[in-house]
Structure formats: structure tokens, C-alpha cells
Short mmCIF file of C-alpha atoms and ligand atoms in Angstrom, two decimals:
data_model
loop_
_atom_site.label_atom_id
_atom_site.label_comp_id
_atom_site.label_asym_id
_atom_site.label_seq_id
_atom_site.Cartn_x
_atom_site.Cartn_y
_atom_site.Cartn_z
CA MET A 687 87.31 103.62 84.15
CA SER A 688 86.86 102.39 80.56
CA LYS A 689 89.91 101.56 78.45
CA ARG A 690 91.15 104.65 76.62
CA GLU A 691 93.24 105.16 73.49
CA TYR A 692 96.34 105.83 75.66
CA ASP A 693 97.28 104.62 79.14
CA ILE A 694 99.35 107.79 79.63
CA ILE A 695 99.82 111.13 77.89
CA VAL A 696 102.98 113.01 78.92
CA TRP A 697 102.04 116.69 78.61
CA GLY A 698 105.05 119.04 78.57
CA ALA A 699 107.25 116.50 76.75
CA SER A 700 109.12 119.31 74.97
CA GLY A 701 110.34 120.74 78.30
CA PHE A 702 113.42 119.77 80.30
CA THR A 703 111.80 117.25 82.65
CA GLY A 704 109.03 116.08 80.30
CA ARG A 705 111.65 115.03 77.76
CA LEU A 706 113.35 112.87 80.43
CA VAL A 707 110.03 111.23 81.29
CA ALA A 708 109.38 110.44 77.61
CA GLU A 709 112.91 109.08 77.21
CA TYR A 710 112.50 106.86 80.29
CA LEU A 711 109.15 105.48 79.10
CA PHE A 712 110.45 104.78 75.61
CA LYS A 713 113.65 103.05 76.80
CA ASN A 714 112.00 100.96 79.50
CA TYR A 715 108.47 100.25 78.26
CA GLY A 716 108.52 100.71 74.48
CA VAL A 717 105.40 102.38 73.17
CA ASN A 718 102.78 99.93 72.02
CA ASP A 719 103.62 96.87 74.10
CA SER A 720 102.50 96.71 77.71
CA LEU A 721 102.00 100.46 77.79
CA LYS A 722 100.35 102.79 75.30
CA TRP A 723 101.44 106.37 75.68
CA ALA A 724 101.85 109.60 73.73
CA MET A 725 103.85 112.81 73.96
CA ALA A 726 101.93 116.07 74.25
CA GLY A 727 102.69 119.77 74.17
CA ARG A 728 101.59 123.04 72.67
CA ASN A 729 104.09 123.18 69.83
CA GLN A 730 104.18 120.41 67.20
CA ALA A 731 107.59 121.35 65.77
CA LYS A 732 109.24 121.37 69.20
CA LEU A 733 107.64 118.04 70.09
CA GLU A 734 108.83 116.49 66.82
CA LYS A 735 112.38 117.61 67.51
CA VAL A 736 112.38 116.12 71.01
CA ARG A 737 110.73 112.92 69.77
CA ALA A 738 113.50 112.44 67.22
CA GLU A 739 116.08 112.80 70.01
CA VAL A 740 114.57 110.55 72.68
CA ALA A 741 112.24 108.12 70.86
CA ASP A 742 111.00 107.46 67.32
CA ASP A 743 107.88 108.14 65.29
CA SER A 744 106.02 105.18 66.77
CA VAL A 745 105.32 107.59 69.65
CA LEU A 746 102.26 109.62 68.66
CA MET A 747 101.77 113.27 69.54
CA VAL A 748 98.86 115.25 70.97
CA ILE A 749 98.63 119.03 70.85
CA ALA A 750 97.06 120.91 73.76
CA ASP A 751 97.58 124.42 75.12
CA SER A 752 97.00 125.38 78.75
CA GLN A 753 94.78 128.30 77.71
CA ASP A 754 92.58 126.29 75.32
CA MET A 755 89.96 124.35 77.29
CA ASP A 756 88.71 122.48 74.23
CA SER A 757 92.17 121.11 73.54
CA LEU A 758 92.53 120.07 77.20
CA ASN A 759 89.15 118.33 77.19
CA ALA A 760 90.05 116.53 73.98
CA MET A 761 93.44 115.43 75.38
CA THR A 762 92.16 114.29 78.76
CA SER A 763 89.36 112.22 77.24
CA ARG A 764 91.91 110.16 75.27
CA ALA A 765 94.01 108.88 78.20
CA THR A 766 93.64 107.01 81.48
CA VAL A 767 96.33 109.24 83.04
CA ILE A 768 97.77 112.66 82.24
CA CYS A 769 101.33 113.03 83.46
CA THR A 770 102.11 116.76 83.36
CA THR A 771 105.38 118.64 83.53
CA VAL A 772 103.86 121.89 82.25
CA GLY A 773 104.84 124.39 84.90
CA PRO A 774 104.80 126.76 86.73
CA TYR A 775 101.62 124.91 87.66
CA ALA A 776 100.04 127.99 89.23
CA LYS A 777 100.34 129.63 85.81
CA TYR A 778 99.51 126.77 83.45
CA GLY A 779 98.00 123.92 85.47
CA THR A 780 94.56 124.92 86.74
CA LYS A 781 92.46 124.21 83.65
CA LEU A 782 94.09 120.81 83.19
CA VAL A 783 93.03 119.75 86.69
CA GLU A 784 89.46 120.81 85.84
CA ALA A 785 89.52 118.90 82.54
CA CYS A 786 90.87 115.75 84.22
CA ILE A 787 88.11 115.75 86.83
CA LYS A 788 85.44 116.44 84.20
CA ASN A 789 86.67 113.57 82.01
CA GLN A 790 87.53 111.20 84.89
CA THR A 791 91.20 111.07 83.92
CA HIS A 792 93.75 110.36 86.63
CA TYR A 793 96.55 112.93 86.94
CA CYS A 794 100.08 113.24 88.31
CA ASP A 795 102.46 116.21 88.35
CA LEU A 796 105.64 117.69 89.84
CA ALA A 797 104.02 120.64 91.54
CA GLY A 798 105.78 122.00 94.59
CA GLU A 799 103.69 125.18 94.66
CA VAL A 800 101.89 124.84 97.99
CA GLN A 801 99.68 127.92 97.49
CA TRP A 802 98.37 126.51 94.18
CA MET A 803 97.83 123.03 95.59
CA ARG A 804 95.85 124.57 98.47
CA ARG A 805 93.61 126.32 95.92
CA MET A 806 93.16 123.09 93.94
CA ILE A 807 92.28 121.13 97.10
CA ASP A 808 89.72 123.72 98.22
CA LYS A 809 88.14 123.98 94.79
CA HIS A 810 88.29 120.41 93.51
CA HIS A 811 88.72 117.76 96.21
CA ALA A 812 84.99 117.08 96.58
CA ALA A 813 84.38 116.92 92.81
CA ALA A 814 87.42 114.71 92.15
CA LYS A 815 86.32 112.36 94.93
CA ALA A 816 82.76 112.21 93.60
CA SER A 817 83.96 111.49 90.05
CA GLY A 818 86.41 108.77 91.17
CA THR A 819 89.41 110.69 89.81
CA LYS A 820 92.84 110.54 91.46
CA ILE A 821 94.68 113.87 91.25
CA VAL A 822 98.19 113.46 92.63
CA HIS A 823 100.58 116.40 93.01
CA THR A 824 104.22 116.25 94.19
CA CYS A 825 105.35 113.11 92.33
CA GLY A 826 109.03 114.13 92.09
CA PHE A 827 111.86 114.65 94.58
CA ASP A 828 109.32 116.76 96.34
CA SER A 829 107.73 114.84 97.83
CA ILE A 830 108.05 111.13 96.96
CA PRO A 831 111.17 110.23 99.03
CA SER A 832 109.67 111.97 102.10
CA ASP A 833 106.09 110.78 101.66
CA MET A 834 106.98 107.21 100.70
CA GLY A 835 109.91 107.13 103.15
CA VAL A 836 107.58 107.90 106.08
CA TYR A 837 104.98 105.47 104.70
CA PHE A 838 107.67 102.75 104.60
CA VAL A 839 109.19 103.52 108.04
CA GLN A 840 105.77 103.58 109.67
CA GLN A 841 104.90 100.18 108.19
CA GLU A 842 108.17 98.78 109.60
CA ALA A 843 107.55 100.40 113.00
CA ILE A 844 104.03 98.94 113.19
CA LYS A 845 105.32 95.48 112.16
CA ARG A 846 107.90 95.51 114.96
CA THR A 847 106.15 97.31 117.83
CA GLY A 848 102.47 97.05 116.92
CA LYS A 849 102.22 100.85 116.92
CA PRO A 850 103.24 103.70 114.60
CA ALA A 851 106.35 105.72 115.42
CA LYS A 852 105.64 108.86 117.48
CA LYS A 853 108.17 111.06 115.76
CA ILE A 854 110.31 111.04 112.60
CA GLU A 855 113.06 113.56 111.85
CA MET A 856 114.12 113.38 108.20
CA ARG A 857 117.70 114.52 107.72
CA VAL A 858 119.33 115.07 104.33
CA LYS A 859 122.69 113.38 104.81
CA ALA A 860 124.00 114.02 101.30
CA MET A 861 122.72 115.00 97.89
CA LYS A 862 124.16 116.14 94.59
CA GLY A 863 122.32 117.76 91.69
CA GLY A 864 121.37 121.04 90.02
CA MET A 865 118.29 123.12 89.26
CA SER A 866 116.32 123.60 86.02
CA GLY A 867 114.97 126.86 84.69
CA GLY A 868 111.43 125.48 85.03
CA THR A 869 111.88 124.84 88.75
CA TYR A 870 113.38 128.27 89.29
CA ALA A 871 110.48 129.82 87.31
CA SER A 872 108.02 127.99 89.59
CA MET A 873 109.78 129.30 92.73
CA SER A 874 109.74 132.81 91.28
CA GLU A 875 106.04 132.53 90.38
CA MET A 876 105.24 131.59 93.98
CA LYS A 877 107.03 134.72 95.14
CA VAL A 878 105.18 136.92 92.61
CA GLU A 879 101.82 135.54 93.78
CA ALA A 880 102.73 135.96 97.45
CA GLU A 881 103.76 139.59 96.92
CA LYS A 882 100.36 140.28 95.30
CA ASP A 883 98.41 138.39 97.95
CA LYS A 884 100.23 138.43 101.29
CA SER A 885 97.85 135.81 102.76
CA ILE A 886 99.85 133.28 100.71
CA TYR A 887 102.78 133.75 103.11
CA GLY A 888 100.42 132.48 105.85
CA ILE A 889 99.58 129.36 103.80
CA LEU A 890 103.27 128.69 103.11
CA ALA A 891 104.16 129.05 106.80
CA ASP A 892 101.29 126.86 108.08
CA PRO A 893 102.71 123.41 108.98
CA TYR A 894 99.31 121.91 108.16
CA GLY A 895 98.77 124.10 105.09
CA LEU A 896 97.72 121.17 102.86
CA ASN A 897 95.59 119.31 105.40
CA PRO A 898 91.86 118.86 104.85
CA GLU A 899 89.73 121.77 106.08
CA GLY A 900 88.91 121.38 109.77
CA GLU A 901 92.02 119.22 110.30
CA ARG A 902 94.68 121.90 110.07
CA SER A 903 96.19 121.55 113.53
CA GLY A 904 98.51 119.18 115.38
CA PRO A 905 101.73 119.04 117.38
CA ASP A 906 104.11 120.20 114.62
CA ARG A 907 105.42 123.76 114.56
CA ARG A 908 106.94 125.92 111.81
CA ASP A 909 109.88 124.61 109.76
CA LEU A 910 113.39 125.08 111.06
CA MET A 911 114.63 128.61 110.27
CA LYS A 912 118.13 128.58 111.78
CA VAL A 913 121.24 126.50 112.36
CA VAL A 914 120.97 124.35 115.50
CA TYR A 915 122.61 121.25 116.96
CA ASP A 916 120.62 118.01 116.60
CA GLU A 917 121.45 115.68 119.52
CA THR A 918 119.91 112.62 117.85
CA ALA A 919 121.84 113.08 114.62
CA LYS A 920 124.96 114.29 116.47
CA SER A 921 125.31 117.02 113.87
CA TRP A 922 124.51 120.64 113.17
CA ILE A 923 121.38 121.00 111.04
CA PHE A 924 120.12 123.83 108.85
CA PRO A 925 116.89 124.52 106.87
CA PHE A 926 116.04 122.22 103.96
CA VAL A 927 114.46 124.19 101.11
CA MET A 928 111.97 121.42 100.29
CA ALA A 929 110.75 120.98 103.89
CA GLY A 930 107.96 123.51 103.34
CA ILE A 931 106.45 121.19 100.74
CA ASN A 932 107.43 117.71 101.91
CA THR A 933 106.29 118.04 105.53
CA ARG A 934 102.86 119.33 104.35
CA VAL A 935 102.50 116.34 102.03
CA VAL A 936 103.43 113.82 104.76
CA ARG A 937 100.90 115.44 107.12
CA ARG A 938 98.21 115.43 104.43
CA SER A 939 98.88 111.72 103.79
CA ASN A 940 98.38 110.99 107.48
CA ALA A 941 95.11 112.97 107.60
CA LEU A 942 93.66 111.62 104.32
CA ALA A 943 94.38 108.03 105.35
CA GLY A 944 92.56 108.48 108.69
CA TYR A 945 95.70 109.02 110.84
CA PRO A 946 97.51 105.67 110.57
CA TYR A 947 100.61 107.47 111.98
CA GLY A 948 98.52 108.81 114.91
CA LYS A 949 97.03 112.25 115.52
CA ASP A 950 100.03 113.21 117.68
CA PHE A 951 102.63 112.16 115.05
CA GLN A 952 105.47 114.66 114.70
CA TYR A 953 107.52 115.14 111.55
CA ASP A 954 110.20 117.58 110.44
CA GLU A 955 113.01 117.88 107.90
CA ALA A 956 116.45 119.50 107.89
CA MET A 957 119.89 119.17 106.32
CA LEU A 958 122.92 117.80 108.15
CA SER A 959 126.14 119.80 108.01
CA GLY A 960 128.34 117.74 110.36
CA ASP A 961 129.70 117.98 113.88
CA GLY A 962 132.05 120.54 115.45
CA ILE A 963 132.83 124.08 114.39
CA GLY A 964 133.24 123.00 110.74
CA GLY A 965 129.67 121.63 110.69
CA ARG A 966 128.32 124.81 112.24
CA MET A 967 130.16 127.08 109.78
CA LYS A 968 129.04 124.98 106.82
CA GLY A 969 125.42 125.16 108.01
CA LEU A 970 125.59 128.94 108.50
CA ALA A 971 127.21 129.53 105.10
CA THR A 972 124.79 127.32 103.12
CA ALA A 973 121.73 128.60 104.96
CA GLY A 974 122.91 132.18 104.34
CA VAL A 975 123.19 131.72 100.57
CA MET A 976 119.84 129.90 100.40
CA GLY A 977 118.21 132.60 102.50
CA LEU A 978 119.40 135.29 100.06
CA VAL A 979 117.96 133.41 97.05
CA MET A 980 114.64 132.79 98.80
CA MET A 981 114.29 136.36 100.08
CA ALA A 982 115.01 138.09 96.77
CA LYS A 983 111.87 140.11 95.97
CA PRO A 984 110.48 140.23 92.40
CA GLY A 985 112.00 143.18 90.52
CA SER A 986 114.80 143.74 93.08
CA LEU A 987 118.47 144.02 92.13
CA LEU A 988 119.19 140.87 94.15
CA LYS A 989 116.54 138.97 92.16
CA LYS A 990 117.98 140.19 88.87
CA GLY A 991 121.42 139.01 89.99
CA VAL A 992 120.09 135.56 90.97
CA ASP A 993 118.13 135.33 87.67
CA ALA A 994 121.34 136.01 85.75
CA VAL A 995 123.20 133.02 87.21
CA LEU A 996 120.36 130.45 87.29
CA PRO A 997 119.09 128.55 84.19
CA GLU A 998 116.29 129.66 81.83
CA PRO A 999 113.12 127.54 81.30
CA GLY A 1000 114.03 124.50 79.18
CA GLU A 1001 117.57 124.29 80.66
CA GLY A 1002 118.91 122.15 83.51
CA PRO A 1003 121.68 119.76 84.61
CA ASN A 1004 123.33 117.81 81.76
CA LYS A 1005 123.40 114.00 81.39
CA LYS A 1006 126.69 113.58 83.21
CA GLU A 1007 125.55 115.78 86.10
CA ARG A 1008 122.29 113.81 86.33
CA GLU A 1009 124.09 110.47 86.27
CA ASN A 1010 126.68 111.57 88.86
CA GLY A 1011 123.94 112.89 91.12
CA PHE A 1012 122.37 111.05 94.09
CA TYR A 1013 120.67 111.55 97.45
CA ASN A 1014 120.81 109.91 100.84
CA LEU A 1015 118.05 110.68 103.36
CA ILE A 1016 117.99 109.47 106.96
CA PHE A 1017 114.75 109.08 108.95
CA ASN A 1018 115.60 109.24 112.69
CA THR A 1019 112.60 107.57 114.27
CA THR A 1020 111.29 107.55 117.85
CA LEU A 1021 109.20 104.41 118.28
CA ALA A 1022 106.09 104.15 120.47
CA ASN A 1023 108.06 102.16 123.08
CA GLY A 1024 110.65 104.96 123.34
CA SER A 1025 113.45 103.15 121.48
CA MET A 1026 115.05 104.52 118.31
CA ALA A 1027 115.14 103.27 114.73
CA ARG A 1028 116.62 104.65 111.55
CA GLY A 1029 115.07 104.55 108.09
CA LYS A 1030 117.03 105.39 104.97
CA VAL A 1031 115.97 106.36 101.44
CA THR A 1032 118.50 106.72 98.64
CA GLY A 1033 118.24 107.65 94.97
CA ASP A 1034 120.70 106.80 92.20
CA ARG A 1035 120.45 109.98 90.10
CA ASP A 1036 120.36 113.73 90.77
CA PRO A 1037 117.24 114.43 92.84
CA GLY A 1038 115.52 117.07 90.68
CA TYR A 1039 115.61 115.52 87.20
CA GLY A 1040 117.29 112.12 86.74
CA SER A 1041 115.52 110.62 89.74
CA THR A 1042 112.42 112.82 89.54
CA SER A 1043 111.67 111.83 85.93
CA LYS A 1044 111.81 108.12 86.87
CA MET A 1045 109.59 108.66 89.93
CA LEU A 1046 107.02 110.64 87.95
CA ALA A 1047 106.94 108.09 85.13
CA GLU A 1048 106.43 105.23 87.60
CA CYS A 1049 103.61 107.16 89.30
CA ALA A 1050 101.88 107.60 85.94
CA ILE A 1051 102.23 103.89 85.16
CA SER A 1052 101.01 102.95 88.62
CA LEU A 1053 97.91 105.15 88.23
CA ALA A 1054 97.27 103.64 84.80
CA VAL A 1055 97.76 99.93 85.40
CA ASP A 1056 98.17 98.95 89.08
CA GLU A 1057 95.51 97.65 91.45
CA LEU A 1058 95.29 100.67 93.75
CA PRO A 1059 93.41 101.60 96.93
CA GLU A 1060 89.79 102.63 96.28
CA VAL A 1061 90.36 106.33 96.96
CA ALA A 1062 89.80 109.43 94.89
CA GLY A 1063 90.16 113.20 95.24
CA MET A 1064 93.18 115.47 95.61
CA LEU A 1065 95.55 112.82 96.96
CA THR A 1066 99.19 112.36 97.91
CA PRO A 1067 101.50 109.71 96.38
CA ALA A 1068 101.37 107.50 99.51
CA VAL A 1069 97.58 107.63 99.76
CA ALA A 1070 96.90 107.20 96.04
CA MET A 1071 99.42 104.45 95.27
CA GLY A 1072 100.84 103.12 98.57
CA ASP A 1073 102.45 99.66 98.34
CA ALA A 1074 102.24 99.45 94.54
CA LEU A 1075 104.32 102.61 94.21
CA LEU A 1076 106.81 101.55 96.89
CA LYS A 1077 107.52 98.40 94.89
CA ARG A 1078 107.82 100.27 91.59
CA LEU A 1079 110.25 102.82 93.05
CA ALA A 1080 112.51 100.10 94.43
CA ASP A 1081 112.23 97.76 91.43
CA ASN A 1082 112.44 100.30 88.61
CA ALA A 1083 113.29 103.84 89.68
CA GLY A 1084 116.62 103.36 91.50
CA LEU A 1085 115.36 104.15 95.02
CA THR A 1086 116.24 102.06 98.07
CA PHE A 1087 114.24 101.92 101.32
CA SER A 1088 115.75 100.41 104.46
CA TYR A 1089 115.11 100.34 108.21
CA LYS A 1090 117.02 99.26 111.29
CA GLU A 1091 116.67 99.59 115.03
CA VAL A 1092 119.54 101.51 116.66
N1 NAP B 1764 108.99 118.42 92.28
C1 NAP B 1764 110.16 118.22 91.74
O1 NAP B 1764 110.96 117.53 92.28
C2 NAP B 1764 110.41 118.87 90.41
C3 NAP B 1764 111.51 118.51 89.65
C4 NAP B 1764 111.65 119.04 88.36
C5 NAP B 1764 110.72 119.94 87.87
N2 NAP B 1764 109.67 120.31 88.66
C6 NAP B 1764 108.64 121.21 88.16
O2 NAP B 1764 108.21 120.75 86.88
C7 NAP B 1764 107.84 121.85 86.08
C8 NAP B 1764 108.58 121.77 84.74
O3 NAP B 1764 109.96 121.99 84.93
P1 NAP B 1764 110.92 121.97 83.67
O4 NAP B 1764 112.27 122.32 84.15
O5 NAP B 1764 110.71 120.74 82.90
O6 NAP B 1764 110.31 123.22 82.85
P2 NAP B 1764 110.48 123.65 81.32
O7 NAP B 1764 111.69 123.03 80.73
O8 NAP B 1764 110.33 125.11 81.29
O9 NAP B 1764 109.21 122.95 80.59
C9 NAP B 1764 107.91 123.49 80.70
C10 NAP B 1764 107.00 122.82 79.70
O10 NAP B 1764 105.73 123.48 79.76
C11 NAP B 1764 105.32 123.76 78.43
N3 NAP B 1764 104.40 124.89 78.37
C12 NAP B 1764 104.64 126.17 78.74
N4 NAP B 1764 103.54 126.92 78.51
C13 NAP B 1764 102.60 126.09 78.00
C14 NAP B 1764 101.27 126.26 77.59
N5 NAP B 1764 100.67 127.47 77.60
N6 NAP B 1764 100.58 125.18 77.14
C15 NAP B 1764 101.16 123.97 77.07
N7 NAP B 1764 102.44 123.75 77.44
C16 NAP B 1764 103.14 124.80 77.90
C17 NAP B 1764 106.60 124.04 77.68
O11 NAP B 1764 106.33 123.93 76.29
P3 NAP B 1764 107.29 124.60 75.16
O12 NAP B 1764 108.45 123.63 75.05
O13 NAP B 1764 106.43 124.63 73.98
O14 NAP B 1764 107.74 125.92 75.70
C18 NAP B 1764 107.48 122.93 78.23
O15 NAP B 1764 107.18 121.70 77.58
C19 NAP B 1764 108.17 123.11 86.89
O16 NAP B 1764 106.98 123.57 87.48
C20 NAP B 1764 109.14 122.61 87.94
O17 NAP B 1764 109.06 123.35 89.14
C21 NAP B 1764 109.51 119.79 89.90
#
């Protein structure tokens, strides 16, 4: 790809997460030194206001609207990578993907909307591959810690036993953080689409819903839907709301890379709530509240009630909440020789925004400047960026990756 005016354009920089990405880039990379980047959005005045708060006027601005194809073509032809936080992606993201492929511009986003990603894969994988463009969804808390955590644990397992692990159970041991209005809007949009087209519920329930066509089967079953006791973790476990995205991304990584984890590899995710009656009650209570939020149908009284207490687009956890946030994920691993190992991934900020904005920014930089595997198409973080991203996350983004035999 020829050198462009910008290495990266951050589109959506006026929004809650985009602003954090711009702030991170400015603080850690400057603007015209090793990295050339610009802030983009649809509204010049809003962008100027955010720029004054998180950077200075050495950061240039680009105007592009999701409904204006000319503006998207113009923007994508100026950068090596578009890093987009303009969501809900199902509502605003489709034309940008088309423009990136047309102009051979790499792309990363924070999409967690499985039904939209399925549509993008079906429509664009072949063209993106042919044009040498890397389109990478899920570059935030969903699904980098899961995708890169499994990538890391499998490398360690192969180093020690010569074979990939047969099974990994990711368990959320602890996490602290809040939700933004943009994320809630994306969850709501998914529900609206699924109510209009019920086949979407089938895509969301399919454990291999993001796998390449013809490779949508394997040993994994549907995500956990109830509270059960996990003998390996010695704890009650309950459904993890991100499992429906993360597990699909891990399975797609395995398939796209030619099954380095094996065709019979099993993977699932859940949250730990502790041992004994207290652990069970905590699991039941949390799963119950989550279930209510997820089940609320568009237009229903329940949905209106949930809408009233959750943030509006543009809002989210404040600086203190982001800085006090963290996550700790355990990867209980059954090795090929039958023994057990445990991987761990931690993050030093709240998962959804403080940590996500650093992960997304590092993905954009990696796509722009790192020596990466010669792959193209609709990719996953592990397949697109592999070792280069693992190093960036540990060196710069506050993540830790560790592994031990138990
Ligand atoms: N995967 C993860 O871990 C994770 C974490 C965080 C967020 N997310 C996702 O990231 C997305 C953004 O979340 P957020 O909280 O940052 O949302 P937000 O604050 O609502 O920001 C949305 C951005 O999109 C822009 N936008 C809206 N319509 C547009 C259009 N027609 N053309 C161009 N730009 C437009 C907005 O511009 P204006 O300012 O002009 O309105 C704003 O900059 C959501 O889809 C969310 O689900 C995912």
C-alpha cells in the first residue's frame, strides 16, 4: 500500500469512545512525529470542541458522514487505516466498509453486532481479500482479551506439549466498569433488527455464526444460559453477556488461520460468582437482572424503564470510574496430554472504554505500521495482527498475559 497523507484517521472522534482514542494517540504518540493521524466526524463544530479538550490544533480534521459515499471515499483514500467508533455499526458502518475495500484502506472498529458482521463477511470477504485490505471488527473489550488470550495460551501450550490445547474455558474472575450510551444503542439496534427479521436470532444463537461459509460446525454448543457449578473452577458460573460475540470471534480466528487450535478445539465463556450458597445466589441474582435487560423488547414498558436508567449516546463512565476499573480473566485449559494449565489476561482500566480505547488505538497503529502476516479479508484481531498486537497490548495498552501449569 502506498504511503498516504495520514497513517490513521479516527472517525467518530466526537463520540464518547472516539474522543478517548484521540486523547490516547495525542498523549502517547504526538501527531506529526512517528505517527500521522487526524480526527474525523460529521460535525466540524463538535470535533473542534473535542479537539480543544483532548489535543491541540496540530491535529487536523476530516469531515465525513455515514450517508455520504463521496465523503467516505474521500476520507478513506487519505489514510492507511480508518479507525472507526461510529456506531451502532449496523446503522452507520456499512458504507464505510465498502469505501475502505474500494480504496484499499485497512480498517478497525469496536463492533460487537454479530448479525451485521455476518452480513459484512458474506458480502465483502472475497473482495477485501482480493484487494489486499484488512477489515478487522471487534478490536475492543469484545473481543481482544478473549481472541488474543486464546492465541497466547495456545502458543504456550504448543511450546510446552507440542500440541494445541483441546479445550479452554474462559472465566471472568472480576471486572469493574460501566456502559456508554453508544454501546447500549448498539445493543438496542441489534434487538430492533432481530424483531424485524427473526432469522437474526438464529445467527446470534449459532456458536459458529461468524465462521466462513461451509465451516460452520464443530464440537461447541450454545452459550451457557443458566447458573451451574463449574468443577474445574470450583465455583458457580453464570452467563457472560459478551460470550455471544467473543466465542464466535475465537472460533473464526481458528478457522481463518487453518485450525492451528485443532478442528475439535472447544471454547466457552462464563462469569464466576464464587463457591457455596452465596456464589449460587449471586449468580442467580446477576443473571436475572441481565436477563431482564436483554429480553426487553423494543417499545415495551420494560425497555422504556431500562432506557431511562442507562446513558444516552455520547455519555459513559467518567475518568475516575475508568481509572478505577479493571478486569481479570482466567483461561482454564485442558492440554493435549490431559493435564491442566491456566492462562490469565488482565487489563488496567475499565473494560469498555479506558481499556477498549487503548486496545483500539494500538490495533490501528499496528495495522498502519507493523510488519503483519500476509492476510487480507474480513479478519479477526488475532489473525490480522497476531504477535505484533500481543506485544503492543502488553507494552503499551496495560494488558498482561500469563500462563502456568496447574
Ligand atoms: N466492543 C467494545 O468493547 C466497545 C466498547 C465501547 C464502544 N463500543 C461500540 O462503539 C460504538 C461507539 O460507542 P460510543 O459510546 O463512543 O458512541 P457515541 O458516543 O454515541 O459516539 C458515536 C459517534 O458516531 C458519530 N456519528 C453518528 N452518526 C453519524 C453519521 N451519520 N456520520 C458520521 N458520524 C456519525 C457521532 O457523531 P456526533 O458526535 O456528531 O453525534 C459520534 O462521534 C458503539 O457501536 C459501541 O457499541 C464497543
